[in-house]
Short mmCIF file of C-alpha atoms in Angstrom, two decimals:
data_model
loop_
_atom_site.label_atom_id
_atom_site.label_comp_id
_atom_site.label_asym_id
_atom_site.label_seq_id
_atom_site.Cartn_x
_atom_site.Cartn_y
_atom_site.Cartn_z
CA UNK A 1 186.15 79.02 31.17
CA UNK A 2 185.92 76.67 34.24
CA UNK A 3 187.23 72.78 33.56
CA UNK A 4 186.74 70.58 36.50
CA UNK A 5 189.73 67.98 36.56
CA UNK A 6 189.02 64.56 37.66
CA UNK A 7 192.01 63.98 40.20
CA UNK A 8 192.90 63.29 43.62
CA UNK A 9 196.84 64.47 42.58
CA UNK A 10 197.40 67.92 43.95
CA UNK A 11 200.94 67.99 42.06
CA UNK A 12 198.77 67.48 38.58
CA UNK A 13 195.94 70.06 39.31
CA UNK A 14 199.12 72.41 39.74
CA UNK A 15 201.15 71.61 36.93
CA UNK A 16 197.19 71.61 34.64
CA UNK A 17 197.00 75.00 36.15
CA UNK A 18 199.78 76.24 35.22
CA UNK A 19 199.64 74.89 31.66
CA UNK A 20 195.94 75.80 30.81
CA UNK A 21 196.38 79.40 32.61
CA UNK A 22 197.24 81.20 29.17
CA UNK A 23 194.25 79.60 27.40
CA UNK A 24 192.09 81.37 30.20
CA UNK A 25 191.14 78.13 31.21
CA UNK A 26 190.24 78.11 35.09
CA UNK A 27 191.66 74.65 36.10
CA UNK A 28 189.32 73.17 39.58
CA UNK A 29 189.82 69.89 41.19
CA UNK A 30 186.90 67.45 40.95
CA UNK A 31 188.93 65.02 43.81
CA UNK A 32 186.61 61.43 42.59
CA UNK A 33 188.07 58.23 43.08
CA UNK A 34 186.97 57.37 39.99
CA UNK A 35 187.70 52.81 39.58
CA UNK A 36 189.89 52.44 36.67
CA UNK A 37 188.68 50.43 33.55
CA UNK A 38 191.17 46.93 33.50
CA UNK A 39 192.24 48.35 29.93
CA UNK A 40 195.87 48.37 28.18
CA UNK A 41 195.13 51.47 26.39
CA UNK A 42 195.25 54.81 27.95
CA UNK A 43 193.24 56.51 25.94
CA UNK A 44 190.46 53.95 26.11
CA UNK A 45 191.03 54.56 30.25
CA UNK A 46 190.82 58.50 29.99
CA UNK A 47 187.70 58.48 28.01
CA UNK A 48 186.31 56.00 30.40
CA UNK A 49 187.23 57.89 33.37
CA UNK A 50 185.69 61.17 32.03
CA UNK A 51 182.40 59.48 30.87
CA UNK A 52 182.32 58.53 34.75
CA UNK A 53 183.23 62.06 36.21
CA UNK A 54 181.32 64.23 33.78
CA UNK A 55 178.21 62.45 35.86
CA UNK A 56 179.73 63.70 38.94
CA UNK A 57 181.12 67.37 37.40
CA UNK A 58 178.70 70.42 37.77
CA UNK A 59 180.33 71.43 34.51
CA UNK A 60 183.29 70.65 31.54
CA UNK A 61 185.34 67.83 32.95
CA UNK A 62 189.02 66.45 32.31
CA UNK A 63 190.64 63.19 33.09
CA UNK A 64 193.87 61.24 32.19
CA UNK A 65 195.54 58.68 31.87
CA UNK A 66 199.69 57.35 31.75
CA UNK A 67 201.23 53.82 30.98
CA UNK A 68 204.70 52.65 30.12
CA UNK A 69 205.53 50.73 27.55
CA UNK A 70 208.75 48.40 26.98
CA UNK A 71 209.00 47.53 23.43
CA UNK A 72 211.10 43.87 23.76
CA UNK A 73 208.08 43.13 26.54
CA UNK A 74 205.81 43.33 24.25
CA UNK A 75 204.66 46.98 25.55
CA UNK A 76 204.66 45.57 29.61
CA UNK A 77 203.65 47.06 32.32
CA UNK A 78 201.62 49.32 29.92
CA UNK A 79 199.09 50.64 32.22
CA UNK A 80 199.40 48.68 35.27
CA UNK A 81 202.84 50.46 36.07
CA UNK A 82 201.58 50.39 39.87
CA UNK A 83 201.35 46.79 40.00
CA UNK A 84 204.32 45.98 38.33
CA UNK A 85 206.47 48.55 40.50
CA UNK A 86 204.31 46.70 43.87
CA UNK A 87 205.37 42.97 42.31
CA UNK A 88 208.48 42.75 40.62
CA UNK A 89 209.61 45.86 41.27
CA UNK A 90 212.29 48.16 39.10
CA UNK A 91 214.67 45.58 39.79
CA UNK A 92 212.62 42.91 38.62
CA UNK A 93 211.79 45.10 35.17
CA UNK A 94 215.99 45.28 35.03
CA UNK A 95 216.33 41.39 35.33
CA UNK A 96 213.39 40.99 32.47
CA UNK A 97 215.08 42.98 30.36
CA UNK A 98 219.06 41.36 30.25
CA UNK A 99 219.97 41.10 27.00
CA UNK A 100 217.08 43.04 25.53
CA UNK A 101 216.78 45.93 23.65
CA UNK A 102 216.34 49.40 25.92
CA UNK A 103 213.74 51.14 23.75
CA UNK A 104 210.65 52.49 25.93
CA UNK A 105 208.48 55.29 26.30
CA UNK A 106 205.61 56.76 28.22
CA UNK A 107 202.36 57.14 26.79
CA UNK A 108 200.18 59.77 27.96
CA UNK A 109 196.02 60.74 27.42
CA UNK A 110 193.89 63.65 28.34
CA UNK A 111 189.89 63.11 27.83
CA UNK A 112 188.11 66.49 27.91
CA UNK A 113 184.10 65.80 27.93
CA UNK A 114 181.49 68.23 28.57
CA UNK A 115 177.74 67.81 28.44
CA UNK A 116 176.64 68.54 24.59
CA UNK A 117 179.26 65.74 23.64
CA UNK A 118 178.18 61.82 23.19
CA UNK A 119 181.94 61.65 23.32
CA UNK A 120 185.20 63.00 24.99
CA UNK A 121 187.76 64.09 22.94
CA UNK A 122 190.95 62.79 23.47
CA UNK A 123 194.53 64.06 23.19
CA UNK A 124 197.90 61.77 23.19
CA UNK A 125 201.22 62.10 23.53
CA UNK A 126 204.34 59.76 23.18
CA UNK A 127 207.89 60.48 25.04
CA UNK A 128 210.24 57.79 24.06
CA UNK A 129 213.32 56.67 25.65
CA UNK A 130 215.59 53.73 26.71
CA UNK A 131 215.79 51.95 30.00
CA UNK A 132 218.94 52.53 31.81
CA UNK A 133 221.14 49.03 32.88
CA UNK A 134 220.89 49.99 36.14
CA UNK A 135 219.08 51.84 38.67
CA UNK A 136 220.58 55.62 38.72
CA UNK A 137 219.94 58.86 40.17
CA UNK A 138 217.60 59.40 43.53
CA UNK A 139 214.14 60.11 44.08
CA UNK A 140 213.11 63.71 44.69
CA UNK A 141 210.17 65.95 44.67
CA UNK A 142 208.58 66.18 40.72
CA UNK A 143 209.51 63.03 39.78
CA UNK A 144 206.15 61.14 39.74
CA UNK A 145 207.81 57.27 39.52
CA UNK A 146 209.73 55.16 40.40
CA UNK A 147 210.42 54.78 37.00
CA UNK A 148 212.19 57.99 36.99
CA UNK A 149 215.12 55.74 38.13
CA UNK A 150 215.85 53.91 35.17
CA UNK A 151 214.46 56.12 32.23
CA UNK A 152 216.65 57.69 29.90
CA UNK A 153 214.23 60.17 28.09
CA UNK A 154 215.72 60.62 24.01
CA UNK A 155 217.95 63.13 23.38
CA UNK A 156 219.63 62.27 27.26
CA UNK A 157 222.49 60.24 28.66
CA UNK A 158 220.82 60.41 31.67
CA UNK A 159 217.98 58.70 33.73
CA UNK A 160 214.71 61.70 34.75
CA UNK A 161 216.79 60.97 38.53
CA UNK A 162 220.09 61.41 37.60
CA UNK A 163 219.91 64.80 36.29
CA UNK A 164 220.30 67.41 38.31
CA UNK A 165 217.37 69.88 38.95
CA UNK A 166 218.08 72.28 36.84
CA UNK A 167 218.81 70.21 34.02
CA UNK A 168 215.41 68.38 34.51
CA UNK A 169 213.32 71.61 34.75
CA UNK A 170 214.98 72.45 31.23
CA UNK A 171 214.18 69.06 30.02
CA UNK A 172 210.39 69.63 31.55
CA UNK A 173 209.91 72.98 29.81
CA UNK A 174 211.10 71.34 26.35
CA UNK A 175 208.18 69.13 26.94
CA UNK A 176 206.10 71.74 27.23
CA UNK A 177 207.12 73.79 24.76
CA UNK A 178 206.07 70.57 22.68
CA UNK A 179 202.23 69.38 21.91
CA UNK A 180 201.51 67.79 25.16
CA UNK A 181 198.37 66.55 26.09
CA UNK A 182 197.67 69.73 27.80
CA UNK A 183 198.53 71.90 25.28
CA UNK A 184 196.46 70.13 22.46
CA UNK A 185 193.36 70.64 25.42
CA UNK A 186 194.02 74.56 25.82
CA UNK A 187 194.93 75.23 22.09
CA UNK A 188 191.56 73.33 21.08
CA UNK A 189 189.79 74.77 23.99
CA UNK A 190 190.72 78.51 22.28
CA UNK A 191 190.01 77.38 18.27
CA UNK A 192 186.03 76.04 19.61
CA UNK A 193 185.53 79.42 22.22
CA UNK A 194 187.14 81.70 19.23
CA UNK A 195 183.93 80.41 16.56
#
């Protein structure tokens, strides 16, 4: 089965790719600029974004969606992580946050839509965490924020920069091993092609 994905991201048509390859899914960039609904709620954005594409897609398209969420912010920067990180900055996220709790987490959605559908179906997933008190680690190749810098993912002592490669690509394939957005696709994508 062919999926066109709605992204301009070479690094995420890989890593979909790669995740959707078992479920015979061929993976094939649809590269649309597609304007982004001023929404708070990414899986209001990803069904949005694939409503848009699907007009654009000569077949079954896929689009997503990511925000971060600070709990004692009242969920800020939620989706407009790119504006925050151009404004304030991770330093200014730091200063809002002295003396506040550390709990965060990423929120992630994947809208599949195809042309017999009134509606895409969406998938979600949730990695919580805690903020680190300071900036740690470095930037590298794979890490796709600045954010990286200050995230403690749960079950770690250590920010997504601070750990070493290795130790990231083990915490990556945990991930995966879990029901990630991609996963739910290809693993619902096999249940409706099995009937």
């Amino acid at each position: 089965m062919q999926i066109y994905y709605a992204t301009t991201n070479a690094g995420k048509l890989a890593s979909m790719q790669r995740d959707l390859a078992p479920y015979d899914a061929e993976v094939i960039q649809l590269a649309l600029d597609i304007p982004e609904p001023r929404l708070a709620d990414v899986g209001e954005i990803s069904r949005h974004k694939a409503l848009a594409a699907l007009s654009q897609s000569p077949g079954p398209v896929v689009a997503n969606d990511s925000g971060f969420y600070i709990h004692a912010l009242g969920g800020f920067p939620k989706t407009y992580v790119n504006f925050a990180l151009e404004t304030i900055g991770i330093e200014g996220i730091l200063r809002l946050m002295a003396g506040q709790r550390r709990a965060c987490e990423f929120r992630e959605s994947l809208a599949y839509m195809d042309s017999t559908r009134s509606e895409p179906v969406c998938f979600y997933d949730v990695v919580p965490g805690a903020l680190a008190d300071d900036k740690k680690g470095a930037m590298r190749e794979g890490l796709w924020s600045k954010l990286a810098l200050i995230f403690i993912p749960e079950g770690s002592e250590k920010t997504l920069a601070e750990m070493a490669l290795e130790e990231y690509d083990a915490w990556r394939q945990l991930k995966r091993a879990q029901s990630t957005p991609v996963r739910q696709l290809g693993e619902w994508l096999a249940r409706i092609h099995s009937t």
